[in-house]
N, CA and C atoms as an extended XYZ file, in Angstrom:
303
Properties=species:S:1:pos:R:3:atomname:S:1:resname:S:1:resid:I:1 pbc="F F F"
N         0.753       -1.234       -0.138 N   MET     1
C        -0.112       -0.037        0.033 CA  MET     1
C         1.039        1.218        0.125 C   MET     1
N         0.397        2.134       -0.799 N   ALA     2
C         1.159        3.427       -0.637 CA  ALA     2
C         0.335        4.715       -0.055 C   ALA     2
N         1.033        5.631        0.656 N   SER     3
C         0.537        6.574        1.309 CA  SER     3
C         0.359        7.675        0.275 C   SER     3
N        -0.244        8.763        0.519 N   ARG     4
C        -0.352        9.969       -0.367 CA  ARG     4
C         1.052       10.680       -0.537 C   ARG     4
N         1.489       10.933        0.274 N   GLY     5
C         2.698       11.610        0.282 CA  GLY     5
C         4.077       10.965        0.150 C   GLY     5
N         4.108        9.890        0.863 N   GLY     6
C         5.112        8.893        1.147 CA  GLY     6
C         5.679        8.103        0.022 C   GLY     6
N         6.650        7.227        0.074 N   PRO     7
C         6.987        6.134       -0.941 CA  PRO     7
C         6.070        5.198       -1.139 C   PRO     7
N         6.197        4.477       -1.990 N   ARG     8
C         5.218        3.479       -2.472 CA  ARG     8
C         5.965        2.265       -1.804 C   ARG     8
N         4.983        1.295       -1.545 N   ALA     9
C         5.559       -0.222       -0.916 CA  ALA     9
C         6.334       -0.679       -2.104 C   ALA     9
N         7.314       -1.475       -1.673 N   ALA    10
C         8.138       -2.248       -2.848 CA  ALA    10
C         7.449       -3.132       -3.472 C   ALA    10
N         7.725       -3.188       -4.685 N   GLY    11
C         7.011       -3.905       -5.668 CA  GLY    11
C         5.654       -3.921       -6.100 C   GLY    11
N         5.262       -2.698       -6.012 N   THR    12
C         3.977       -2.198       -6.588 CA  THR    12
C         4.178       -0.896       -7.236 C   THR    12
N         3.304       -0.701       -8.362 N   ASP    13
C         3.321        0.632       -9.038 CA  ASP    13
C         2.107        1.433       -8.760 C   ASP    13
N         1.240        1.006       -7.842 N   GLY    14
C        -0.013        1.873       -7.498 CA  GLY    14
C        -1.044        1.366       -8.193 C   GLY    14
N        -1.072        0.319       -9.156 N   SER    15
C        -2.196        0.015       -9.987 CA  SER    15
C        -2.794       -1.256       -9.566 C   SER    15
N        -2.627       -1.577       -8.436 N   ASP    16
C        -3.098       -3.330       -7.947 CA  ASP    16
C        -4.364       -2.932       -7.076 C   ASP    16
N        -5.169       -1.712       -7.256 N   PHE    17
C        -6.350       -1.535       -6.598 CA  PHE    17
C        -7.609       -2.117       -7.069 C   PHE    17
N        -7.660       -2.477       -8.488 N   GLN    18
C        -8.836       -2.802       -9.120 CA  GLN    18
C        -9.609       -3.973       -8.523 C   GLN    18
N        -8.972       -4.911       -7.950 N   HIS    19
C        -9.549       -5.881       -7.394 CA  HIS    19
C       -10.248       -5.611       -6.162 C   HIS    19
N        -9.772       -4.573       -5.573 N   ARG    20
C       -10.456       -4.162       -4.331 CA  ARG    20
C       -11.879       -3.277       -4.562 C   ARG    20
N       -11.688       -2.741       -5.789 N   GLU    21
C       -13.124       -2.046       -6.179 CA  GLU    21
C       -14.279       -2.760       -6.566 C   GLU    21
N       -14.000       -4.129       -6.600 N   ARG    22
C       -15.291       -4.738       -7.221 CA  ARG    22
C       -15.992       -5.245       -5.809 C   ARG    22
N       -17.532       -5.194       -5.964 N   VAL    23
C       -18.349       -5.649       -5.091 CA  VAL    23
C       -18.597       -7.042       -5.067 C   VAL    23
N       -18.585       -7.877       -4.035 N   ALA    24
C       -18.615       -9.298       -4.058 CA  ALA    24
C       -19.968       -9.636       -4.542 C   ALA    24
N       -20.148      -10.611       -5.227 N   SER    25
C       -21.274      -10.926       -5.814 CA  SER    25
C       -22.496      -11.273       -4.803 C   SER    25
N       -22.320      -11.953       -3.745 N   HIS    26
C       -23.337      -12.067       -2.770 CA  HIS    26
C       -23.793      -10.628       -2.194 C   HIS    26
N       -23.117       -9.577       -2.200 N   TYR    27
C       -23.489       -8.417       -1.694 CA  TYR    27
C       -24.363       -7.752       -3.075 C   TYR    27
N       -23.988       -7.856       -4.270 N   GLN    28
C       -24.864       -7.491       -5.414 CA  GLN    28
C       -26.154       -8.044       -5.208 C   GLN    28
N       -26.128       -9.511       -5.156 N   MET    29
C       -27.583      -10.133       -5.037 CA  MET    29
C       -28.379       -9.850       -3.899 C   MET    29
N       -27.654       -9.341       -2.592 N   SER    30
C       -28.391       -8.865       -1.521 CA  SER    30
C       -29.234       -7.483       -2.020 C   SER    30
N       -28.519       -6.772       -2.957 N   VAL    31
C       -29.171       -5.504       -3.132 CA  VAL    31
C       -30.275       -5.745       -4.014 C   VAL    31
N       -30.184       -6.499       -5.019 N   THR    32
C       -31.092       -7.144       -6.150 CA  THR    32
C       -32.158       -7.615       -5.297 C   THR    32
N       -32.009       -8.520       -4.253 N   LEU    33
C       -33.324       -9.312       -3.720 CA  LEU    33
C       -33.950       -8.216       -2.773 C   LEU    33
N       -33.121       -7.268       -2.043 N   LYS    34
C       -33.749       -6.194       -1.288 CA  LYS    34
C       -34.909       -5.319       -2.158 C   LYS    34
N       -34.282       -4.944       -3.358 N   SER    35
C       -35.381       -4.163       -4.117 CA  SER    35
C       -36.538       -5.056       -4.684 C   SER    35
N       -36.370       -6.340       -4.859 N   GLU    36
C       -37.352       -7.168       -5.058 CA  GLU    36
C       -38.459       -7.283       -3.975 C   GLU    36
N       -37.823       -7.564       -2.708 N   ILE    37
C       -38.692       -7.862       -1.659 CA  ILE    37
C       -39.411       -6.457       -1.514 C   ILE    37
N       -38.880       -5.350       -1.393 N   LYS    38
C       -39.628       -3.880       -1.207 CA  LYS    38
C       -40.711       -3.938       -2.233 C   LYS    38
N       -40.545       -4.150       -3.441 N   LYS    39
C       -41.713       -4.260       -4.371 CA  LYS    39
C       -42.790       -5.013       -3.869 C   LYS    39
N       -42.424       -6.129       -3.413 N   LEU    40
C       -43.578       -7.112       -3.152 CA  LEU    40
C       -44.396       -6.500       -1.733 C   LEU    40
N       -43.588       -6.011       -1.010 N   ILE    41
C       -44.059       -5.516        0.250 CA  ILE    41
C       -45.036       -4.299        0.069 C   ILE    41
N       -44.445       -3.455       -0.994 N   TYR    42
C       -45.304       -2.345       -1.334 CA  TYR    42
C       -46.696       -2.827       -2.027 C   TYR    42
N       -46.593       -3.933       -2.802 N   ALA    43
C       -47.846       -4.406       -3.445 CA  ALA    43
C       -48.834       -5.116       -2.256 C   ALA    43
N       -48.135       -5.701       -1.354 N   HIS    44
C       -48.918       -6.119       -0.380 CA  HIS    44
C       -49.573       -5.185        0.543 C   HIS    44
N       -48.876       -3.954        0.654 N   VAL    45
C       -49.525       -2.838        1.445 CA  VAL    45
C       -50.658       -2.313        0.778 C   VAL    45
N       -50.676       -2.115       -0.533 N   VAL    46
C       -51.723       -1.868       -1.416 CA  VAL    46
C       -52.925       -2.603       -1.555 C   VAL    46
N       -52.669       -3.954       -1.550 N   ILE    47
C       -53.605       -5.007       -1.399 CA  ILE    47
C       -54.425       -4.937        0.047 C   ILE    47
N       -53.557       -4.707        1.105 N   TRP    48
C       -54.139       -4.626        2.412 CA  TRP    48
C       -54.994       -3.444        2.585 C   TRP    48
N       -54.446       -2.443        1.990 N   LEU    49
C       -55.236       -1.073        1.966 CA  LEU    49
C       -56.777       -1.357        1.464 C   LEU    49
N       -56.735       -1.808        0.301 N   LEU    50
C       -57.719       -2.026       -0.485 CA  LEU    50
C       -58.925       -3.007        0.290 C   LEU    50
N       -58.126       -3.970        1.049 N   LEU    51
C       -58.993       -5.024        1.870 CA  LEU    51
C       -59.662       -4.269        3.013 C   LEU    51
N       -58.809       -3.331        3.735 N   LEU    52
C       -59.248       -2.533        4.597 CA  LEU    52
C       -60.419       -1.470        4.392 C   LEU    52
N       -60.302       -1.081        3.088 N   ALA    53
C       -61.345       -0.166        2.689 CA  ALA    53
C       -62.671       -1.024        2.452 C   ALA    53
N       -62.378       -2.065        1.878 N   GLN    54
C       -63.760       -2.839        1.635 CA  GLN    54
C       -64.406       -3.363        2.887 C   GLN    54
N       -63.528       -3.661        4.154 N   MET    55
C       -64.154       -3.982        5.367 CA  MET    55
C       -64.910       -2.855        5.936 C   MET    55
N       -64.296       -1.625        5.860 N   VAL    56
C       -64.809       -0.423        6.483 CA  VAL    56
C       -66.151        0.168        5.789 C   VAL    56
N       -65.951        0.076        4.372 N   VAL    57
C       -67.338        0.387        3.661 CA  VAL    57
C       -68.481       -0.864        3.953 C   VAL    57
N       -67.855       -1.999        4.036 N   GLY    58
C       -68.991       -3.062        4.262 CA  GLY    58
C       -69.596       -3.027        5.721 C   GLY    58
N       -68.821       -2.779        6.553 N   HIS    59
C       -69.368       -2.861        8.035 CA  HIS    59
C       -70.071       -1.330        8.430 C   HIS    59
N       -69.821       -0.404        7.964 N   LEU    60
C       -70.393        0.909        8.332 CA  LEU    60
C       -71.456        1.082        7.207 C   LEU    60
N       -71.526        0.347        6.135 N   LYS    61
C       -72.868        0.235        5.275 CA  LYS    61
C       -72.706        1.615        4.578 C   LYS    61
N       -71.614        2.136        4.164 N   LEU    62
C       -71.530        3.254        3.399 CA  LEU    62
C       -72.236        3.315        2.100 C   LEU    62
N       -72.089        2.067        1.435 N   LEU    63
C       -72.556        1.859        0.034 CA  LEU    63
C       -73.601        0.670        0.200 C   LEU    63
N       -74.490        0.598       -0.814 N   PRO    64
C       -75.339       -0.619       -0.691 CA  PRO    64
C       -74.665       -2.008       -0.898 C   PRO    64
N       -75.318       -2.916       -0.428 N   HIS    65
C       -74.639       -4.389       -0.260 CA  HIS    65
C       -74.480       -5.008       -1.513 C   HIS    65
N       -75.132       -4.425       -2.653 N   ASP    66
C       -74.855       -4.972       -4.084 CA  ASP    66
C       -73.613       -4.321       -4.626 C   ASP    66
N       -73.095       -3.361       -4.031 N   GLN    67
C       -71.892       -2.584       -4.527 CA  GLN    67
C       -70.729       -3.123       -3.985 C   GLN    67
N       -70.741       -3.380       -2.703 N   VAL    68
C       -69.796       -3.850       -2.042 CA  VAL    68
C       -70.063       -4.982       -0.863 C   VAL    68
N       -69.543       -6.162       -1.218 N   ALA    69
C       -69.841       -7.400       -0.263 CA  ALA    69
C       -69.297       -7.226        0.977 C   ALA    69
N       -69.741       -7.940        2.000 N   MET    70
C       -69.292       -8.225        3.241 CA  MET    70
C       -68.154       -8.997        3.106 C   MET    70
N       -66.981       -8.641        3.928 N   PRO    71
C       -65.610       -9.499        3.849 CA  PRO    71
C       -65.868      -11.040        4.101 C   PRO    71
N       -65.044      -11.778        3.416 N   TYR    72
C       -65.137      -13.106        3.945 CA  TYR    72
C       -64.301      -13.301        5.307 C   TYR    72
N       -64.405      -14.518        5.904 N   GLN    73
C       -63.779      -14.997        6.949 CA  GLN    73
C       -62.257      -14.796        7.001 C   GLN    73
N       -61.730      -15.234        5.794 N   TRP    74
C       -60.331      -15.323        5.965 CA  TRP    74
C       -59.704      -13.881        5.658 C   TRP    74
N       -60.392      -12.840        5.328 N   GLU    75
C       -59.892      -11.402        5.374 CA  GLU    75
C       -59.756      -10.854        6.456 C   GLU    75
N       -60.192      -11.417        7.654 N   TYR    76
C       -59.982      -10.624        8.960 CA  TYR    76
C       -58.420      -11.081        9.355 C   TYR    76
N       -58.230      -12.364        9.483 N   PRO    77
C       -56.922      -12.638        9.943 CA  PRO    77
C       -55.733      -12.051        8.919 C   PRO    77
N       -56.150      -11.959        7.635 N   TYR    78
C       -55.472      -11.447        6.705 CA  TYR    78
C       -54.910       -9.969        6.962 C   TYR    78
N       -55.846       -9.295        7.770 N   LEU    79
C       -55.319       -7.817        8.213 CA  LEU    79
C       -53.956       -8.048        9.162 C   LEU    79
N       -53.857       -9.030        9.804 N   LEU    80
C       -52.640       -8.982       10.792 CA  LEU    80
C       -51.493       -9.159        9.883 C   LEU    80
N       -51.622       -9.459        8.722 N   SER    81
C       -50.352       -9.714        7.778 CA  SER    81
C       -49.460       -8.342        7.676 C   SER    81
N       -50.086       -7.319        7.922 N   ILE    82
C       -49.426       -6.112        7.722 CA  ILE    82
C       -48.191       -5.986        8.741 C   ILE    82
N       -48.258       -6.679        9.768 N   LEU    83
C       -47.243       -6.441       10.882 CA  LEU    83
C       -45.921       -6.924       10.283 C   LEU    83
N       -45.768       -8.104        9.779 N   PRO    84
C       -44.613       -8.594        9.298 CA  PRO    84
C       -43.924       -7.903        8.090 C   PRO    84
N       -45.003       -7.289        7.262 N   SER    85
C       -44.427       -6.621        6.293 CA  SER    85
C       -43.715       -5.340        6.681 C   SER    85
N       -44.437       -4.617        7.525 N   LEU    86
C       -43.949       -3.472        8.301 CA  LEU    86
C       -42.408       -3.839        8.909 C   LEU    86
N       -42.322       -4.702        9.610 N   LEU    87
C       -41.259       -5.161       10.093 CA  LEU    87
C       -40.131       -5.265        9.116 C   LEU    87
N       -40.568       -5.935        7.975 N   GLY    88
C       -39.600       -5.948        6.706 CA  GLY    88
C       -38.985       -4.862        6.295 C   GLY    88
N       -39.856       -3.832        6.128 N   LEU    89
C       -39.521       -2.401        5.609 CA  LEU    89
C       -38.668       -1.794        6.589 C   LEU    89
N       -38.849       -2.064        7.991 N   LEU    90
C       -37.954       -1.325        8.881 CA  LEU    90
C       -36.612       -1.763        9.060 C   LEU    90
N       -36.549       -3.000        8.656 N   SER    91
C       -35.241       -3.682        8.792 CA  SER    91
C       -34.163       -3.357        7.500 C   SER    91
N       -34.875       -2.805        6.324 N   PHE    92
C       -33.903       -2.429        5.370 CA  PHE    92
C       -32.930       -1.174        5.459 C   PHE    92
N       -33.214       -0.112        6.120 N   PRO    93
C       -32.278        0.810        6.270 CA  PRO    93
C       -31.223        0.344        7.327 C   PRO    93
N       -31.432       -0.372        8.081 N   ARG    94
C       -30.373       -0.756        9.272 CA  ARG    94
C       -29.718       -2.204        8.927 C   ARG    94
N       -30.169       -2.831        7.697 N   ASN    95
C       -29.831       -4.355        7.320 CA  ASN    95
C       -30.057       -4.959        8.508 C   ASN    95
N       -30.948       -5.014        9.492 N   ASN    96
C       -31.272       -5.871       10.406 CA  ASN    96
C       -31.937       -7.025       10.211 C   ASN    96
N       -31.184       -8.097        9.902 N   ILE    97
C       -31.710       -9.373        9.390 CA  ILE    97
C       -32.737       -9.973       10.228 C   ILE    97
N       -32.709       -9.804       11.590 N   SER    98
C       -33.473      -10.447       12.650 CA  SER    98
C       -34.789       -9.954       12.242 C   SER    98
N       -35.201       -8.698       11.854 N   TYR    99
C       -36.678       -8.331       11.433 CA  TYR    99
C       -37.063       -9.351       10.291 C   TYR    99
N       -36.224       -9.456        9.493 N   LEU   100
C       -36.770      -10.175        8.272 CA  LEU   100
C       -37.001      -11.638        8.345 C   LEU   100
N       -36.237      -12.218        9.356 N   VAL   101
C       -36.399      -13.579        9.668 CA  VAL   101
C       -37.600      -13.742       10.386 C   VAL   101
């Protein structure tokens, strides 16, 4: 290694740094997978919001029954699925893998 103002290390001309500037493949894959997971989480949040809107409109009878049906029984537990999605989104900025697990 060479310092800015000092002499270079013996046996090098200072051009041996290219191999250190590459990003390891598993880190490149991590970035790609993170963006894909983010897209899927955002799609999940949109579906969750639509389902929540259907439940609110159905239960408060804001529209007639022939326009908005009452939710199915499986849709109520589905509303709990937002918690893991939000934990996943919170884990990305800090790379905290425990939230994703």
